PDB file of C-alpha atoms in Angstrom:
ATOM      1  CA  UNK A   1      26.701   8.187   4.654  1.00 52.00           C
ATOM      2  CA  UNK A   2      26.426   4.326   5.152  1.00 54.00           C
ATOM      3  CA  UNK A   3      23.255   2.379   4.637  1.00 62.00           C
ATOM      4  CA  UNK A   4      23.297  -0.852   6.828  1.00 73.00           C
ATOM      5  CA  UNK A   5      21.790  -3.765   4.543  1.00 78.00           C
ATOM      6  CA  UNK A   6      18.323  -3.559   4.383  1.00 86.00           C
ATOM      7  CA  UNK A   7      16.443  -7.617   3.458  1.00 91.00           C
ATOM      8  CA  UNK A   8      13.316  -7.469   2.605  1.00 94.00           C
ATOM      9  CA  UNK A   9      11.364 -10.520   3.012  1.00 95.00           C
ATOM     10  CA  UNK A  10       7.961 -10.451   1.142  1.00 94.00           C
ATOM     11  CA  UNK A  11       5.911  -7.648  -0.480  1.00 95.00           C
ATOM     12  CA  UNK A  12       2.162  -7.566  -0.218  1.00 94.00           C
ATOM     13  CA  UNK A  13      -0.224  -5.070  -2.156  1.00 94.00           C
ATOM     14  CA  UNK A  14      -3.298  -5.087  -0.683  1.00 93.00           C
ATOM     15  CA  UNK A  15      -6.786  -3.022  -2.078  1.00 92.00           C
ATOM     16  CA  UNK A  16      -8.256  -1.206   0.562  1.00 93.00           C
ATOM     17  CA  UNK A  17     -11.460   0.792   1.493  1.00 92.00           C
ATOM     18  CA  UNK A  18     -10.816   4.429   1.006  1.00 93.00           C
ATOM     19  CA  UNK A  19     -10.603   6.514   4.780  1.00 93.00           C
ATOM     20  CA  UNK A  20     -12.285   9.932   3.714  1.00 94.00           C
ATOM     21  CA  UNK A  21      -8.950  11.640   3.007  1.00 94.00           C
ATOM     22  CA  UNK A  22      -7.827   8.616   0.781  1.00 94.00           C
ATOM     23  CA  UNK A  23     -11.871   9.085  -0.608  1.00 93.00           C
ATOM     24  CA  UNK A  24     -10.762  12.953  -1.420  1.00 94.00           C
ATOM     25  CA  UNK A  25      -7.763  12.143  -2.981  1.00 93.00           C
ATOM     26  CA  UNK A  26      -9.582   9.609  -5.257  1.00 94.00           C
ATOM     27  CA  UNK A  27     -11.671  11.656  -6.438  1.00 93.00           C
ATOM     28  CA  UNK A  28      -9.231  14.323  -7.208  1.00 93.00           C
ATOM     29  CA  UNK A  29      -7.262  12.026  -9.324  1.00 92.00           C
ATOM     30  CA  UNK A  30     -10.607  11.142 -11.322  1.00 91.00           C
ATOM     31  CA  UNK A  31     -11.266  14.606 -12.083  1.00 91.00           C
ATOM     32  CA  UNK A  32      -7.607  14.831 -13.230  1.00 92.00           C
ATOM     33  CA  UNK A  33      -5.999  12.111 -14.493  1.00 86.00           C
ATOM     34  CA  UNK A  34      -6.905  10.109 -17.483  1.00 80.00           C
ATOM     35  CA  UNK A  35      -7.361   6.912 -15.370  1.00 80.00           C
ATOM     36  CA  UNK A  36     -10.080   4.402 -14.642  1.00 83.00           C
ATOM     37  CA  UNK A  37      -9.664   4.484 -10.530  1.00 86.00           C
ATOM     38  CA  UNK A  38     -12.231   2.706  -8.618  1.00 86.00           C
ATOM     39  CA  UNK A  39     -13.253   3.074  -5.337  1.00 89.00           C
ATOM     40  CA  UNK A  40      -9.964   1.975  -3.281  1.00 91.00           C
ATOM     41  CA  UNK A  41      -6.489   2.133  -3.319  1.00 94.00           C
ATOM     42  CA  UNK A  42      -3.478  -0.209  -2.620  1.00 94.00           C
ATOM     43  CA  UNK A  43      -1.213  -0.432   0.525  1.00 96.00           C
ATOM     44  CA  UNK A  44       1.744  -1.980  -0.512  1.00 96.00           C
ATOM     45  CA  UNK A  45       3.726  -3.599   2.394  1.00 95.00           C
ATOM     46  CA  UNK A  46       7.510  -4.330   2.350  1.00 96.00           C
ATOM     47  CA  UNK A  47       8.007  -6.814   5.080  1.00 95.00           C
ATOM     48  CA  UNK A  48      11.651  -6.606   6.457  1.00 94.00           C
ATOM     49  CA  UNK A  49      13.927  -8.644   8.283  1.00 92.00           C
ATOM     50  CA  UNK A  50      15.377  -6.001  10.560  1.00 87.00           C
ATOM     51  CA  UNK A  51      13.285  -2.797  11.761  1.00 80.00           C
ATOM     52  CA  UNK A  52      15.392   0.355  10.644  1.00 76.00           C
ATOM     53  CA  UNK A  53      17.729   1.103  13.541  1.00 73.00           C
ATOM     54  CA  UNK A  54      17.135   4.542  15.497  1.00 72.00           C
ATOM     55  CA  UNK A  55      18.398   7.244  13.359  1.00 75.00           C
ATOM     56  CA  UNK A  56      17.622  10.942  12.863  1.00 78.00           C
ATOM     57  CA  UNK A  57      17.730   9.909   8.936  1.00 81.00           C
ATOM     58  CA  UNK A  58      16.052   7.660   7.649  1.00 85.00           C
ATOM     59  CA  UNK A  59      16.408   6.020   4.069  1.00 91.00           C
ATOM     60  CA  UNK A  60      14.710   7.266   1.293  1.00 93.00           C
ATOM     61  CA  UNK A  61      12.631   4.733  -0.371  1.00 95.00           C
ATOM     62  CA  UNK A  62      12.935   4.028  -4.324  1.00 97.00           C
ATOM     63  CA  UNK A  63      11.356   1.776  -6.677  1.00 97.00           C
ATOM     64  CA  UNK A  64      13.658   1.861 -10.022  1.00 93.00           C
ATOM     65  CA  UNK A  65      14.448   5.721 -10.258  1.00 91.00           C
ATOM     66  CA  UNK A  66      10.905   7.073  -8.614  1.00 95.00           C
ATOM     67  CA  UNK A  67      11.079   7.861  -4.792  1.00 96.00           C
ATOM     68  CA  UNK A  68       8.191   7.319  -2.559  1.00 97.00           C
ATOM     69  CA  UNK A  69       7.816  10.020  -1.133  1.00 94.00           C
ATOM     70  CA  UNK A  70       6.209   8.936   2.152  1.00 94.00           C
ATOM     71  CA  UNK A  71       6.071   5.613   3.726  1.00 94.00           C
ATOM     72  CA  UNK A  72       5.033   4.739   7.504  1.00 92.00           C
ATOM     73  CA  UNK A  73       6.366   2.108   9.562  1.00 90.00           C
ATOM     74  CA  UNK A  74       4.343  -1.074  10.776  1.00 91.00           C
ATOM     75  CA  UNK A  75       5.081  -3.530  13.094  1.00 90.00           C
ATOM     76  CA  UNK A  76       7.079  -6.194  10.721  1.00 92.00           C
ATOM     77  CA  UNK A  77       7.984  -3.122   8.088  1.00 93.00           C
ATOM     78  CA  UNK A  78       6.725  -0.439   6.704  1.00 95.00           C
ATOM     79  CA  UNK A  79       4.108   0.282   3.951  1.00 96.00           C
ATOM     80  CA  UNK A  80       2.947   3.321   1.870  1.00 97.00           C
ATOM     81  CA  UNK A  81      -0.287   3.971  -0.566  1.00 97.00           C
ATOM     82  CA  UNK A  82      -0.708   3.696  -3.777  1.00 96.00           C
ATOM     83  CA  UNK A  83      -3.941   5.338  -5.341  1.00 94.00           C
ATOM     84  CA  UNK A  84      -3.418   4.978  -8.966  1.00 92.00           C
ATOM     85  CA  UNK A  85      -2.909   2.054 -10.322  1.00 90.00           C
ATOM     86  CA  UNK A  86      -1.032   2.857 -13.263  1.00 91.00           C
ATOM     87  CA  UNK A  87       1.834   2.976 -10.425  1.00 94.00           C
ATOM     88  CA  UNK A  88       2.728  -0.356 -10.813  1.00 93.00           C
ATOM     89  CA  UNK A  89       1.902  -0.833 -14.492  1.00 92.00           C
ATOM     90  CA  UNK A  90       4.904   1.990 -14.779  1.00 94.00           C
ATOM     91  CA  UNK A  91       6.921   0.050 -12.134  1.00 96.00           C
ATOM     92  CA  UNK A  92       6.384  -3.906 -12.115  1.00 94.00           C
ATOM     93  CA  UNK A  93       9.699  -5.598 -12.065  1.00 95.00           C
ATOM     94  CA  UNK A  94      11.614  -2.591 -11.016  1.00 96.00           C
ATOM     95  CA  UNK A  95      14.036  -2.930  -8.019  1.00 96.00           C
ATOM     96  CA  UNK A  96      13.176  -1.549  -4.484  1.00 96.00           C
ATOM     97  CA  UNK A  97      16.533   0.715  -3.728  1.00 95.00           C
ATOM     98  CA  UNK A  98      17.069   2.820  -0.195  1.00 93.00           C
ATOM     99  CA  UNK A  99      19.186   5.811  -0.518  1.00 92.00           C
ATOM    100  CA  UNK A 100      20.387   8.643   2.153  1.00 88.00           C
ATOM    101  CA  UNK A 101      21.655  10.890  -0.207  1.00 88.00           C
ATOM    102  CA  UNK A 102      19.947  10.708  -4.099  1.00 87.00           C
ATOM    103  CA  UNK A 103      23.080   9.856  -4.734  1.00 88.00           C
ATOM    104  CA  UNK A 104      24.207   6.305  -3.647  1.00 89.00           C
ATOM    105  CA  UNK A 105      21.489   3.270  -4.009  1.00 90.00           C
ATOM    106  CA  UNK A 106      21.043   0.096  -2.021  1.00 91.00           C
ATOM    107  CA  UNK A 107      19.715  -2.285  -4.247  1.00 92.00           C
ATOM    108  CA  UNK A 108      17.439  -4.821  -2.351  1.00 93.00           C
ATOM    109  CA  UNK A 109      17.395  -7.256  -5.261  1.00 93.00           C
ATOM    110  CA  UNK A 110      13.347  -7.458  -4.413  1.00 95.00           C
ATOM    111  CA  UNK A 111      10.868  -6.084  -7.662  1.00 96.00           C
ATOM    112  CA  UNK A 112       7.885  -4.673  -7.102  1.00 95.00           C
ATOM    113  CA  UNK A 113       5.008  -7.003  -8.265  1.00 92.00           C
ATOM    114  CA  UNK A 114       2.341  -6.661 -10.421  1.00 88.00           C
ATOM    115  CA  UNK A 115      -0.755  -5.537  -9.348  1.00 81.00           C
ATOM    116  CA  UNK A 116      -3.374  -8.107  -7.899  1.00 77.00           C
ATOM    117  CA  UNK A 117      -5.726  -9.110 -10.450  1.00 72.00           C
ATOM    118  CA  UNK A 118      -8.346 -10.127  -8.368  1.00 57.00           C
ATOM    119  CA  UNK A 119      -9.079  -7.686  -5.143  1.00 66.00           C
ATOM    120  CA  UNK A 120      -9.296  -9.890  -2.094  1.00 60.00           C
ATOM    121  CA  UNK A 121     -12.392  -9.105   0.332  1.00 57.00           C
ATOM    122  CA  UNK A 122     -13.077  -9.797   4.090  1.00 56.00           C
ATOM    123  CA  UNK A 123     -15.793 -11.720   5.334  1.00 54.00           C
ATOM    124  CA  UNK A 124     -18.644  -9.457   6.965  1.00 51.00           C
ATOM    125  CA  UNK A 125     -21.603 -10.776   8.750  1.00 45.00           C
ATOM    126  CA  UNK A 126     -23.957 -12.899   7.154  1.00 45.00           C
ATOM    127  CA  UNK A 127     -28.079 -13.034   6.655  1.00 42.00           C
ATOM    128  CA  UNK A 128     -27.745 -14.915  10.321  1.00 42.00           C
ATOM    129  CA  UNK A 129     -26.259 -11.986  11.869  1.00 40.00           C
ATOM    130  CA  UNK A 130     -27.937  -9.263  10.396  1.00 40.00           C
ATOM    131  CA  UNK A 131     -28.327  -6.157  12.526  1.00 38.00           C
ATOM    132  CA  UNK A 132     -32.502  -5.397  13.189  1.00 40.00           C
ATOM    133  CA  UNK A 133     -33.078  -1.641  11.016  1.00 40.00           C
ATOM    134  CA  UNK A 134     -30.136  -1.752   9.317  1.00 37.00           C
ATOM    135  CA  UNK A 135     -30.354  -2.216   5.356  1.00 39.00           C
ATOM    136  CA  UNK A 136     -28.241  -3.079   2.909  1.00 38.00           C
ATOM    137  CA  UNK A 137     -28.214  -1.674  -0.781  1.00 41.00           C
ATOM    138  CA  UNK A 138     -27.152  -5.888  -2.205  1.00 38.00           C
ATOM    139  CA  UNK A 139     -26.792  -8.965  -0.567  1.00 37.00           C
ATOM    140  CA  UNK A 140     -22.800  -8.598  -1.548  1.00 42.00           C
ATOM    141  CA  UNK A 141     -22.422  -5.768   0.569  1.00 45.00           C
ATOM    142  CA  UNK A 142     -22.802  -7.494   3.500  1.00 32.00           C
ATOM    143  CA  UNK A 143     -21.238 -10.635   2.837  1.00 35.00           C
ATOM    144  CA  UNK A 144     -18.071  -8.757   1.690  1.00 56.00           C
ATOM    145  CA  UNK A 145     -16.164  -6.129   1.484  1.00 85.00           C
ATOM    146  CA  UNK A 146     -12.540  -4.655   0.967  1.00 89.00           C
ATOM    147  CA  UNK A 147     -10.387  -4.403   4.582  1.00 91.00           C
ATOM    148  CA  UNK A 148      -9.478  -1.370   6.069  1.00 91.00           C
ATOM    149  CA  UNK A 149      -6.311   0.513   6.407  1.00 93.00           C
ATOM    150  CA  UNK A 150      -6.186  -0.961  10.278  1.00 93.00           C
ATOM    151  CA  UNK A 151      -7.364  -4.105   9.628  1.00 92.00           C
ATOM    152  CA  UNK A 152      -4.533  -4.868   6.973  1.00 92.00           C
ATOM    153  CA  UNK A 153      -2.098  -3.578   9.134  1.00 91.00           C
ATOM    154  CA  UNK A 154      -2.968  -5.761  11.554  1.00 89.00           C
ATOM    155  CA  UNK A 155      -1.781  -8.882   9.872  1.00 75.00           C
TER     156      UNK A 155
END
């Protein structure tokens, strides 16, 4: 089978508060795996140029030789989750590739980044718009914290 080029424009990694699912799944990879995870994980959103035409197939997404095995569309792309980080210290510079087959690659010519260094936050409400009985464990907590699945979508 044909794949029809495929241009990716940008790739974003973004951290991201844990849903209680993605919460489970943390902690299951802290009880197993000899990795420092914290308390989030990383979307990591491959902006295209074209949406994927309708198809009863859809590519299989590869970075280098690994295949991800389950991405979701979003409304300039599509994006999956990454929960350990050692992810991209295994695959930084390595090629995003499509395939139909296993077979036959489509080489995007766009790498996978590093990881973020820093973990961007979202602005919260402030000591001016503090909600009467509701406490906060530190004053960070409400000034900022890590978006949400829907909210990075969004953008």
């Amino acid at each position: 089978m044909f794949i029809q080029p495929i241009n990716i424009t940008s790739i974003q990694i973004v951290a991201v508060q844990p849903e209680l699912a993605d919460a489970k799944r943390l902690d299951f990879l802290r009880a197993n795996e000899d990795v420092s995870i914290g308390n989030h994980y990383y979307i990591v959103k491959v902006y295209l140029e074209n949406r994927f035409a309708a198809s009863p197939v859809l590519p299989h997404l590869y970075i280098g030789s690994e295949e991800i095995p389950m991405y979701t569309g979003f409304k300039s792309g599509l994006y999956f989750k990454v929960y350990n980080p050692k992810f991209f210290d295994e695959h930084a510079g390595e090629s995003f590739c499509f395939s139909l087959d296993g077979q036959t690659f489509l080489d995007t010519g766009v790498k996978l980044p590093e990881k973020p260094q820093a973990i961007s936050t979202v602005p919260r409400m402030d000591s001016s718009t503090r909600i009467p009985g509701v406490t906060f464990s530190s004053e960070e907590s409400i000034s900022e914290v890590l978006p949400t699945k829907d909210e990075v979508l969004r953008q």
